[in-house]
Short mmCIF file of C-alpha atoms in Angstrom, two decimals:
data_model
loop_
_atom_site.label_atom_id
_atom_site.label_comp_id
_atom_site.label_asym_id
_atom_site.label_seq_id
_atom_site.Cartn_x
_atom_site.Cartn_y
_atom_site.Cartn_z
CA MET A 407 -8.19 11.24 23.14
CA ALA A 408 -5.84 11.58 20.20
CA ASP A 409 -5.46 14.96 18.50
CA SER A 410 -7.91 14.58 15.43
CA ALA A 411 -5.37 16.38 13.22
CA ASN A 412 -2.73 13.67 13.75
CA SER A 413 -5.20 10.64 13.63
CA LYS A 414 -7.46 9.73 10.64
CA ASN A 415 -10.36 7.30 10.22
CA TYR A 416 -10.70 5.81 6.72
CA GLY A 417 -13.58 3.54 7.47
CA VAL A 418 -11.73 0.26 7.92
CA PRO A 419 -9.70 -1.33 10.83
CA ILE A 420 -6.18 -1.12 9.68
CA TYR A 421 -3.77 -4.17 9.95
CA GLY A 422 -0.80 -3.07 7.79
CA ALA A 423 0.82 0.35 6.99
CA GLY A 424 3.97 1.30 5.10
CA TRP A 425 5.62 4.29 3.74
CA VAL A 426 5.71 4.49 -0.13
CA PRO A 427 9.40 4.78 -1.28
CA PRO A 428 10.29 7.92 -3.25
CA ASN A 429 10.98 6.06 -6.46
CA ALA A 430 7.44 4.51 -6.56
CA LEU A 431 6.04 7.26 -8.90
CA ARG A 432 8.90 6.41 -11.28
CA SER A 433 7.79 2.76 -11.22
CA ALA A 434 4.18 3.73 -11.71
CA VAL A 435 4.71 5.76 -14.85
CA GLU A 436 7.46 6.92 -17.06
CA PRO A 437 8.30 10.57 -16.23
CA SER A 438 6.75 13.25 -18.44
CA ALA A 439 8.15 16.64 -19.08
CA ASP A 440 6.10 18.05 -16.40
CA ASP A 441 7.43 15.51 -13.91
CA GLU A 442 11.04 16.38 -14.80
CA LYS A 443 10.29 20.01 -14.06
CA ASP A 444 9.15 19.04 -10.38
CA ASP A 445 11.12 21.17 -8.03
CA GLY A 446 10.77 18.46 -5.34
CA ASP A 447 8.28 20.51 -3.26
CA LYS A 448 6.93 17.98 -0.72
CA SER A 449 3.45 19.58 -0.75
CA SER A 450 3.02 18.84 -4.45
CA PRO A 451 0.47 15.84 -5.03
CA SER A 452 3.03 14.24 -7.35
CA ALA A 453 6.06 14.84 -4.99
CA PRO A 454 7.74 11.41 -4.15
CA GLY A 455 7.86 10.27 -0.62
CA ASN A 456 4.65 11.73 0.69
CA TYR A 457 2.29 8.74 0.51
CA VAL A 458 1.43 5.95 3.05
CA VAL A 459 -0.29 2.86 2.08
CA LEU A 460 -2.66 1.06 4.53
CA SER A 461 -4.30 -2.44 4.54
CA GLY A 462 -7.36 -3.47 6.36
CA GLY A 463 -11.14 -4.21 6.30
CA GLY A 464 -13.83 -6.26 7.88
CA GLY A 465 -12.57 -9.67 6.94
CA GLU A 466 -14.45 -12.54 5.12
CA GLY A 467 -17.73 -11.95 6.84
CA ASN A 468 -20.28 -9.55 5.43
CA ILE A 469 -20.30 -6.98 8.17
CA GLY A 470 -20.47 -3.94 6.02
CA ILE A 471 -16.83 -3.01 6.14
CA ARG A 472 -15.05 -3.42 2.79
CA ASN A 473 -11.68 -4.93 2.58
CA ALA A 474 -9.24 -2.52 0.84
CA LEU A 475 -5.78 -1.18 0.35
CA ILE A 476 -5.75 2.69 0.89
CA VAL A 477 -3.25 5.21 -0.23
CA ALA A 478 -3.16 8.45 1.76
CA GLN A 479 -1.10 11.57 1.28
CA PHE A 480 1.14 12.91 4.02
CA ASP A 481 1.87 16.57 4.35
CA TYR A 482 5.42 16.98 5.83
CA ASP A 483 5.04 20.73 6.62
CA SER A 484 1.79 20.13 8.85
CA ASN A 485 2.63 16.50 9.91
CA VAL A 486 -0.90 15.44 8.85
CA LEU A 487 -2.41 12.66 6.68
CA SER A 488 -5.00 13.73 4.04
CA ASP A 489 -8.74 13.68 5.37
CA GLU A 490 -9.63 11.31 2.52
CA PRO A 491 -7.58 8.67 0.81
CA VAL A 492 -6.20 9.67 -2.50
CA ALA A 493 -6.87 5.96 -3.74
CA ARG A 494 -8.70 2.93 -2.51
CA LEU A 495 -8.42 -0.59 -4.02
CA GLY A 496 -11.09 -3.02 -2.90
CA THR A 497 -10.05 -6.66 -2.39
CA GLY A 498 -13.49 -8.14 -2.37
CA GLY A 499 -13.85 -11.03 0.30
CA ASP A 500 -10.04 -11.20 0.85
CA LEU A 501 -8.82 -9.24 3.84
CA PRO A 502 -5.61 -7.58 3.08
CA TYR A 503 -3.92 -8.32 6.49
CA ARG A 504 -0.17 -7.82 6.67
CA MET A 505 1.81 -6.17 3.85
CA ALA A 506 5.43 -5.18 2.74
CA VAL A 507 6.20 -2.20 0.61
CA HIS A 508 9.08 -3.09 -1.80
CA PRO A 509 11.97 -0.78 -0.84
CA GLY A 510 12.90 -0.29 -4.50
CA GLY A 511 9.49 1.18 -5.22
CA GLU A 512 8.20 -1.67 -7.50
CA GLY A 513 5.04 -2.35 -5.60
CA LEU A 514 3.85 -4.14 -2.45
CA ILE A 515 3.06 -7.65 -1.36
CA CYS A 516 0.02 -8.21 0.82
CA SER A 517 -1.11 -11.28 2.92
CA LEU A 518 -4.53 -12.39 2.20
CA PRO A 519 -6.49 -15.18 4.05
CA LYS A 520 -5.01 -18.07 1.91
CA SER A 521 -2.16 -16.65 -0.07
CA CYS A 522 -0.22 -13.48 -0.82
CA ARG A 523 -0.73 -11.10 -3.78
CA TRP A 524 1.50 -8.51 -5.52
CA PHE A 525 0.12 -5.13 -6.21
CA ASP A 526 1.63 -2.50 -8.58
CA TRP A 527 1.66 1.31 -8.25
CA ASP A 528 -0.81 3.01 -10.44
CA PHE A 529 -0.35 6.75 -11.43
CA GLN A 530 -3.75 8.53 -11.28
CA THR A 531 -4.09 11.23 -13.74
CA THR A 532 -7.31 12.94 -12.66
CA GLU A 533 -7.45 16.61 -11.80
CA ASN A 534 -5.09 16.08 -8.93
CA ARG A 535 -2.21 13.69 -9.79
CA SER A 536 -1.68 10.95 -7.23
CA LEU A 537 -0.50 7.56 -6.58
CA GLY A 538 -2.96 4.53 -6.58
CA LEU A 539 -2.66 0.82 -6.76
CA ARG A 540 -3.71 -1.93 -9.11
CA SER A 541 -3.67 -5.81 -8.66
CA SER A 542 -0.65 -7.21 -10.57
CA GLU A 543 -0.69 -9.89 -13.12
CA LYS A 544 2.33 -11.53 -11.30
CA VAL A 545 1.54 -14.97 -9.82
CA LEU A 546 3.42 -15.84 -6.65
CA GLU A 547 3.32 -19.58 -6.77
CA PRO A 548 5.31 -20.21 -3.79
CA LEU A 549 2.83 -18.09 -1.81
CA GLU A 550 -0.29 -19.67 -3.12
CA ASP A 551 -2.44 -21.70 -0.77
CA VAL A 552 0.08 -21.16 2.22
CA GLY A 553 -2.51 -19.74 4.48
CA GLN A 554 -2.48 -16.31 5.92
CA GLN A 555 1.00 -15.08 6.54
CA LEU A 556 1.28 -12.98 9.83
CA ALA A 557 4.62 -11.21 8.95
CA LEU A 558 6.12 -10.03 5.61
CA THR A 559 9.29 -8.00 5.13
CA PHE A 560 11.83 -7.25 2.39
CA ASN A 561 15.62 -6.93 2.85
CA ASN A 562 17.06 -3.59 2.30
CA GLU A 563 17.80 -4.31 -1.30
CA GLY A 564 14.32 -5.83 -2.07
CA SER A 565 15.87 -9.00 -3.40
CA LEU A 566 14.63 -11.23 -0.53
CA LEU A 567 11.32 -11.57 1.16
CA ALA A 568 10.86 -13.16 4.65
CA VAL A 569 7.41 -14.37 5.55
CA GLY A 570 5.99 -16.07 8.59
CA GLY A 571 2.58 -17.66 9.40
CA GLU A 572 0.87 -19.88 11.80
CA VAL A 573 1.87 -23.53 12.02
CA ASP A 574 -0.66 -26.10 12.93
CA ILE A 575 0.93 -28.18 15.64
CA PHE A 576 -2.10 -30.32 16.32
CA PRO A 577 -3.01 -32.59 13.27
#
C-alpha cells in the first residue's frame, strides 16, 4: 500500500498531470508590490513552481464523478501534495483526458472527447493566494471536431504542439 503522505485522492480518476511552470503566476496576473517582495520561499502559497495540475473525471456518462481540472499545491520541503486542491474547474460532460502545460507559463491545452480546449491560469485572491484555471476565449479551430487526442506535448520553446489520436482504419 502506498504511503498516504505521498499519495492523494482528489475524488476523480486522473488521466493527465503536469507541473505548472514558475512563470505561470506572472501570466495569471501582473505582479503587485507584494509579489515583488516575495523572497522566493517555496512554502509560500504564491511561490512559483509549487503547483501541479491534474485532469480527469468520470467521463460522459452520469456516474456521479465530475469531470474537472484540478490544481494542487506541492510542498518541496515535505515532498507532499496538498490534502485538498487549491482550485477545481469543472468541465461539465467533457472529460479532460490528456493535457499539456505550456512551458512558457501561458496556460494549458486539454484533450476533450471531440476537440481540444485552451485554459488560462487564474490567480485566486482569496485569503490564501493561489493559482487556479479558467476556460479561455481562444478558439483552436484546427483542433475542433478532430476527436479525442491521446497525446499532447509542446516543444521546449512552446512554439509547436504535437498531437496524436486514434485513426479509424475500418471505414
